[in-house]
C-alpha positions in Angstrom: -58.1 7.7 -39.2 -54.7 8.4 -37.1 -54.2 5.2 -36.3 -52.9 4.5 -32.8 -48.6 3.0 -32.4 -48.1 0.6 -29.7 -44.3 0.8 -28.3 -42.5 -3.2 -27.9 -39.9 -3.4 -26.1 -37.1 -3.7 -27.9 -35.6 -7.3 -28.8 -32.7 -8.0 -25.9 -29.3 -9.8 -27.8 -29.2 -12.8 -26.9 -25.7 -14.4 -27.1 -25.0 -18.1 -27.0 -21.7 -19.4 -25.8 -21.8 -22.8 -26.2 -18.9 -25.5 -25.6 -16.8 -23.8 -22.9 -15.8 -25.6 -19.2 -18.1 -23.7 -17.0 -15.6 -23.9 -12.7 -19.1 -22.3 -11.2 -19.9 -23.5 -7.0 -16.8 -25.8 -6.1 -17.6 -27.9 -9.3 -16.6 -27.9 -12.9 -19.0 -28.6 -15.9 -18.9 -29.7 -19.6 -22.2 -26.6 -21.3 -22.9 -23.9 -22.9 -24.3 -20.0 -21.6 -27.0 -17.5 -23.0 -26.6 -14.4 -22.4 -30.1 -12.3 -23.0 -29.7 -8.6 -22.2 -27.5 -8.1 -19.1 -28.5 -11.0 -18.0 -27.6 -15.5 -17.0 -30.7 -16.6 -19.7 -30.1 -20.6 -18.8 -27.6 -22.6 -18.1 -26.8 -26.2 -20.4 -25.2 -29.1 -19.8 -23.5 -31.0 -22.0 -23.8 -31.2 -25.6 -27.9 -29.6 -24.8 -28.5 -25.8 -26.3 -31.6 -22.9 -26.2 -34.8 -24.2 -28.1 -34.9 -20.4 -29.2 -32.7 -19.1 -31.3 -29.6 -16.6 -30.4 -28.0 -13.7 -32.7 -24.9 -14.4 -32.0 -23.2 -17.5 -30.7 -19.6 -17.8 -29.9 -17.6 -20.9 -29.6 -15.6 -21.8 -26.6 -14.4 -25.5 -26.8 -11.4 -25.9 -24.7 -11.8 -22.4 -22.9 -12.7 -21.9 -19.2 -15.5 -20.4 -18.6 -15.9 -18.3 -15.4 -17.7 -15.8 -13.7 -16.1 -12.3 -13.5 -13.3 -11.3 -10.6 -14.4 -9.4 -8.7 -11.1 -7.3 -6.8 -12.6 -6.2 -3.8 -8.3 -3.9 -3.6 -8.4 -0.8 -5.9 -6.8 2.6 -6.4 -7.4 4.0 -8.9 -5.5 7.4 -8.3 -8.8 9.2 -9.3 -9.4 12.4 -9.1 -6.1 14.5 -8.6 -3.6 11.5 -8.7 -4.2 11.0 -12.7 -0.3 11.4 -13.6 -0.3 7.2 -12.4 -3.1 5.9 -13.5 -7.3 7.0 -13.9 -10.7 5.5 -14.4 -10.9 5.0 -17.3 -7.1 3.8 -18.3 -7.2 1.0 -14.7 -10.7 0.2 -15.4 -9.9 -1.3 -19.2 -6.9 -2.7 -18.0 -9.5 -4.2 -15.4 -11.2 -5.5 -18.2 -8.0 -7.6 -19.4 -7.4 -9.5 -16.6 -11.4 -11.1 -16.5 -12.2 -9.0 -13.7 -15.8 -7.8 -14.6 -15.9 -5.1 -10.7 -14.0 -3.0 -8.4 -14.5 -1.4 -5.1 -11.8 1.4 -5.2 -9.8 3.2 -1.6 -10.5 6.7 -1.3 -6.3 8.1 -0.8 -7.0 10.4 -4.2 -6.8 13.4 -3.8 -8.7 14.9 -2.4 -9.6 12.2 0.1 -13.0 10.8 -0.3 -13.8 11.3 3.7 -16.6 13.4 3.0 -20.1 12.6 1.5 -19.1 15.2 -1.2 -16.4 13.6 -1.8 -17.9 10.2 -2.3 -20.5 11.8 -4.7 -17.7 12.8 -7.1 -16.2 10.6 -6.7 -19.2 7.9 -7.1 -19.8 10.4 -10.7 -16.9 10.3 -11.6 -16.8 6.5 -12.4 -21.0 6.8 -13.7 -18.1 8.8 -16.2 -15.3 7.0 -16.3 -14.9 3.3 -15.5 -15.7 0.1 -17.8 -16.3 -2.1 -15.4 -19.0 -2.5 -12.3 -17.5 -0.7 -9.1 -17.7 0.5 -6.1 -16.2 2.9 -3.7 -15.2 2.9 -0.3 -15.4 5.8 2.4 -12.0 6.6 4.1 -12.8 6.9 7.9 -10.1 9.3 9.5 -9.4 10.3 12.9 -12.6 12.9 13.7 -15.2 11.7 11.0 -17.0 8.6 12.1 -20.6 11.0 12.4 -20.5 10.8 9.2 -21.3 7.2 9.1 -24.7 6.9 9.7 -25.8 9.0 7.1 -23.7 6.6 4.2 -25.4 4.9 1.4 -25.8 0.7 2.3 -26.9 0.1 -0.6 -24.4 2.1 -2.7 -21.1 2.3 -0.9 -19.3 -1.6 -0.3 -17.6 -1.0 3.3 -15.3 1.8 5.5 -11.5 1.9 4.4 -9.7 2.3 8.3 -5.8 2.6 7.6 -4.4 2.1 11.2 -1.4 1.9 9.4 -0.1 5.5 7.5 0.5 4.7 3.5 -0.4 6.3 0.4 -2.3 9.1 0.8 -1.2 9.5 4.6 -5.0 8.6 6.3 -3.5 6.9 9.9 -6.8 6.8 12.1 -4.3 6.2 15.2 -6.2 8.0 18.1 -8.2 5.3 20.9 -11.3 6.9 20.7 -11.8 7.1 18.2 -10.7 4.1 16.5 -13.8 2.9 19.2 -16.2 5.3 17.3 -15.6 4.1 14.3 -16.1 0.9 15.2 -19.3 1.1 17.4 -20.9 3.8 14.6 -21.7 1.2 11.2 -22.7 -1.7 10.7 -20.9 -1.3 6.7 -18.5 -4.4 6.4 -14.6 -2.3 8.7 -11.9 -2.9 5.5 -8.4 -2.2 7.7 -4.9 -1.7 6.2 -3.3 -3.7 9.4 0.1 -2.0 10.7 1.3 -0.5 14.1 2.7 2.5 13.8 4.3 2.6 16.8 6.4 -0.6 15.4 7.4 1.1 12.2 9.2 4.5 14.1 10.7 2.5 15.9 12.0 0.7 13.1 12.6 3.4 10.5 14.5 5.6 13.6 16.7 2.1 14.9 17.5 1.7 11.0 18.1 5.8 10.1 20.7 5.8 12.6 22.5 2.7 11.2 22.5 4.7 8.1 21.5 7.9 8.6 19.4 11.2 8.8 20.1 11.5 5.2 19.8 8.5 3.4 18.5 6.0 2.4 18.0 2.1 4.0 18.5 -0.3 1.5 15.2 -1.8 0.2 16.1 -5.3 1.8 15.1 -3.1 5.4 11.6 -2.9 4.0 10.1 -6.5 5.9 12.3 -5.6 8.8 10.9 -1.6 9.1 6.8 -3.1 8.9 7.7 -5.6 10.2 5.7 -9.0 11.2 5.1 -7.7 14.9 3.4 -4.5 13.2 1.2 -6.3 10.7 0.6 -8.6 14.3 0.3 -6.3 16.1 -2.5 -4.0 14.5 -4.5 -7.0 13.0 -4.6 -8.9 17.1 -6.5 -4.1 18.1 -8.1 -4.3 14.6 -10.1 -8.3 15.4 -10.6 -7.2 19.2 -12.4 -3.3 19.0 -14.4 -6.1 16.4 -15.6 -8.1 19.0 -16.8 -6.3 21.4 -18.5 -4.2 19.1 -20.2 -7.3 17.0 -18.7 -5.5 14.2 -18.1 -6.1 10.0 -13.9 -6.5 10.0 -11.9 -7.1 6.4 -8.4 -7.2 7.0 -7.1 -6.1 4.0 -4.0 -7.4 2.8 -2.5 -10.0 5.3 1.2 -10.8 4.4 2.3 -12.5 8.0 1.9 -16.9 8.9 0.9 -14.4 12.4 -1.6 -12.8 11.6 -3.7 -16.0 11.0 -4.0 -17.3 14.2 -6.7 -13.7 14.7 -9.1 -16.3 11.7 -11.9 -18.5 12.8 -12.2 -22.0 9.9 -16.0 -21.4 10.4 -17.7 -21.3 7.1 -18.4 -18.5 5.3 -22.0 -17.3 6.2 -21.3 -17.7 9.5 -18.0 -15.1 10.0 -17.7 -11.5 11.4 -14.2 -11.2 10.5 -12.3 -11.6 7.1 -9.6 -11.8 5.5 -7.7 -10.8 1.9 -4.7 -12.0 0.7 -3.4 -10.3 -2.3 -1.1 -11.5 -5.4 2.0 -10.5 -4.7 2.0 -11.2 -1.1 0.8 -14.6 -3.4 3.4 -14.8 -5.7 6.5 -13.1 -4.2 9.1 -13.6 -1.4 11.3 -11.0 -0.1 14.6 -12.9 -2.4 12.2 -11.4 -5.5 14.0 -8.2 -4.3 17.1 -8.9 -6.4 15.7 -9.2 -9.4 12.9 -6.9 -9.7 14.0 -3.7 -6.9 10.9 -1.5 -6.0 8.4 -3.2 -8.6 7.0 -5.4 -5.7 7.9 -3.1 -2.9 4.1 -2.6 -1.4 3.1 -1.6 2.9 2.1 -4.2 4.3 6.4 -5.4 2.8 6.3 -8.7 0.7 8.7 -11.1 3.2 10.8 -13.7 3.6 8.9 -16.8 4.9 5.1 -15.8 4.7 4.6 -16.8 0.6 3.3 -21.0 1.5 1.8 -20.2 5.1 -0.6 -17.5 2.9 -1.0 -20.2 0.3 -2.2 -22.3 2.5 -4.3 -20.1 4.5 -6.4 -19.5 1.3 -6.6 -23.2 0.7 -7.9 -23.8 5.0 -10.6 -20.8 4.2 -8.6 -18.8 6.6 -8.5 -16.4 3.6 -11.5 -15.6 2.3 -10.5 -13.5 -0.9 -8.3 -13.5 -3.2 -7.8 -9.1 -4.4 -5.1 -6.5 -5.6 -4.0 -4.3 -3.7 -3.6 -2.2 -7.8 -2.1 0.8 -6.4 -0.1 2.1 -9.6 2.8 5.1 -9.7 5.7 6.6 -12.1 8.4 4.8 -12.4 10.1 7.2 -11.2 8.5 7.7 -7.8 9.5 3.7 -8.0 13.0 5.7 -6.8 15.2 5.0 -3.7 15.3 2.2 -1.1 13.0 1.0 1.6 11.8 4.6 2.7 12.4 6.7 -0.5 10.8 4.5 -3.4 6.6 4.8 -3.2 5.0 1.4 -2.6 2.7 0.0 -4.6 1.7 -2.0 -8.1 -0.3 -2.3 -10.8 -1.5 -6.0 -10.2 -4.9 -5.9 -12.0 -4.8 -7.0 -15.4 -2.2 -9.9 -14.9 -4.4 -11.3 -11.4 -5.6 -14.0 -12.5 -4.0 -15.5 -14.9 -1.3 -15.3 -12.2 -3.4 -17.4 -9.9 -4.5 -19.7 -12.3 -0.2 -20.0 -13.2 0.2 -21.5 -9.2 -3.0 -23.8 -10.6 -0.9 -25.2 -13.2 1.7 -25.2 -10.0 -0.4 -27.5 -8.0 -0.8 -25.0 -5.7 -4.2 -24.3 -6.0 -6.9 -25.3 -7.9 -8.7 -23.2 -10.4 -12.0 -24.3 -8.8 -10.7 -22.4 -5.4 -9.4 -19.8 -7.3 -13.2 -19.0 -9.1 -14.3 -19.1 -4.6 -12.1 -16.5 -3.9 -11.6 -13.8 -6.8 -15.7 -14.1 -7.4 -17.2 -15.5 -5.3 -16.0 -14.3 -1.8 -16.4 -11.0 -1.7 -19.9 -10.8 -3.6 -20.9 -13.1 0.2 -19.2 -10.7 2.3 -20.1 -7.4 0.8 -22.9 -8.7 -0.5 -23.3 -7.7 -3.7 -26.8 -8.3 -5.6 -26.7 -10.9 -8.9 -23.6 -11.3 -9.1 -20.0 -13.3 -8.6 -22.5 -16.2 -9.8 -23.5 -18.3 -13.3 -27.0 -19.0 -12.0 -30.0 -18.1 -14.1 -31.3 -14.8 -13.8 -27.5 -12.6 -12.2 -25.7 -10.1 -14.3 -24.0 -11.8 -17.5 -20.2 -10.7 -15.6 -17.7 -13.5 -16.8 -14.5 -14.1 -18.7 -13.3 -16.8 -20.9 -9.8 -18.5 -20.2 -8.2 -20.5 -22.9 -5.3 -22.7 -21.2 -2.3 -24.0 -22.3 -1.5 -20.9 -24.6 1.8 -19.1 -24.3 2.4 -15.0 -24.4 4.4 -13.5 -22.0 3.6 -9.9 -21.3 5.6 -6.9 -23.0 5.6 -2.8 -22.0 2.6 -3.4 -25.5 0.1 -4.7 -24.1 -0.5 -3.1 -20.5 -3.8 -1.0 -20.2 -2.9 0.5 -16.7 -1.6 4.3 -17.2 1.7 3.6 -15.6 2.6 1.9 -18.0 4.9 -0.7 -16.5 4.3 -4.1 -14.6 7.1 -6.2 -12.9 5.6 -9.2 -14.1 7.2 -8.0 -17.1 9.3 -10.2 -18.4 7.2 -13.4 -17.4 5.1 -15.9 -19.7 2.0 -17.4 -18.8 -0.1 -20.4 -20.0 -3.9 -18.8 -19.8 -5.0 -16.1 -21.2 -8.2 -14.0 -20.6 -10.0 -14.2 -24.3 -13.3 -12.9 -23.6 -14.5 -10.2 -20.4 -18.0 -10.0 -20.4 -19.8 -7.2 -17.6 -23.3 -7.3 -17.9 -23.9 -9.1 -21.1 -22.0 -6.9 -23.0 -18.8 -7.9 -24.5 -16.5 -5.5 -23.3 -13.3 -6.8 -23.9 -12.2 -9.6 -27.1 -8.7 -10.7 -27.5 -6.2 -7.6 -26.7 -9.8 -4.9 -28.1 -12.3 -3.2 -25.7 -14.6 -1.3 -26.2 -14.0 2.4 -25.7 -17.6 3.4 -25.3 -19.2 1.2 -23.4 -19.8 2.0 -19.0 -20.3 -0.7 -16.5 -22.5 -0.6 -13.9 -22.0 0.5 -10.4 -23.3 -2.3 -7.8 -25.8 -2.8 -6.0 -24.6 -4.0 -1.8 -27.7 -5.4 0.0 -30.6 -5.8 -1.9 
């Protein structure tokens, strides 16, 4: 007689991370976390620990345990621009930096402005991305009828270039802008720079330096000026209020734009704002040493950094992200007009911000709020961004008081350079867990693991 076979669920691995300083939801506590399978199963405070045995124990004494960083603004250059970067290389850089989820921008080749291109981008992410992911759909002057067809559980938002940047996806017709703001209840993420003002400033400097010459880099903030940023952001806010749309202004770079924002609880906001690591780290005085390595759009300006830092602390700015935008170094040659704009920042974003904690600029709780909690809240990401039982175990262990220097051989990004080369950090990402899987540990990455598609508005 044949025996019946009962299929029992495979036992999920239990990992015990003990003796950490857990930073979560505005406080620090000494404690431990148990990961079971993909999820956070238990959180213990003090010396208490699990009763059920664990398969692996990680002693995190001296380390801080944070939720994995969610970067809402990356350019992984895939498809079509893979000589600069690709999903494989940049997602590994993300993991090495403690970033467990990313949202990729549409200015690739082909641009992610059709449903077919969007589906192809998601397929590429599933195939190649080491961390969790979602993709933006790119708005154009003519594709607004497609917005109502987007899957709101998959697409993190609509990217709207109200100023021209890499990829030239400028939307500059008022009727098109009105149609976009009135056609979707998805979050609209905007690049805000007024193209008319930029064009006028460009012509002024070309007249001075010659149409065939390159304008010196120091004039980049004058061309992409404070007024260009403000006028475009003001228009975006006005349109969002008329349409009652969800607006997220990317890479705020000026104090004047902060006047457009409200300091109210995040849950009440329909208009939110992001600051990028580069604008929080650098000022225009750094062009002298770093040159075009820190050239980006909108430009790093002279006296805006402290206002942006204050706005992060006050609540006017909601998110810290990277605008991770790799280029080959040969593309960065030239001045204000010829050198490509953008820099690779994702691998060193968290440790850079923790460096500002050491300087007294931010608290570590504020960094976790702006890099982990707020992106999850704004984009309505299911079960991520917080250390809570039942959430996906996206976690990062960081160790303070550990000096190391950025060198070319430690850079995961395909372009193989960083504006932070030669900089010595005192914080180090030791381990990054994605969905409970130890993806990155002490310089090594599991090349076989793939992240999950983010679930939006579950």
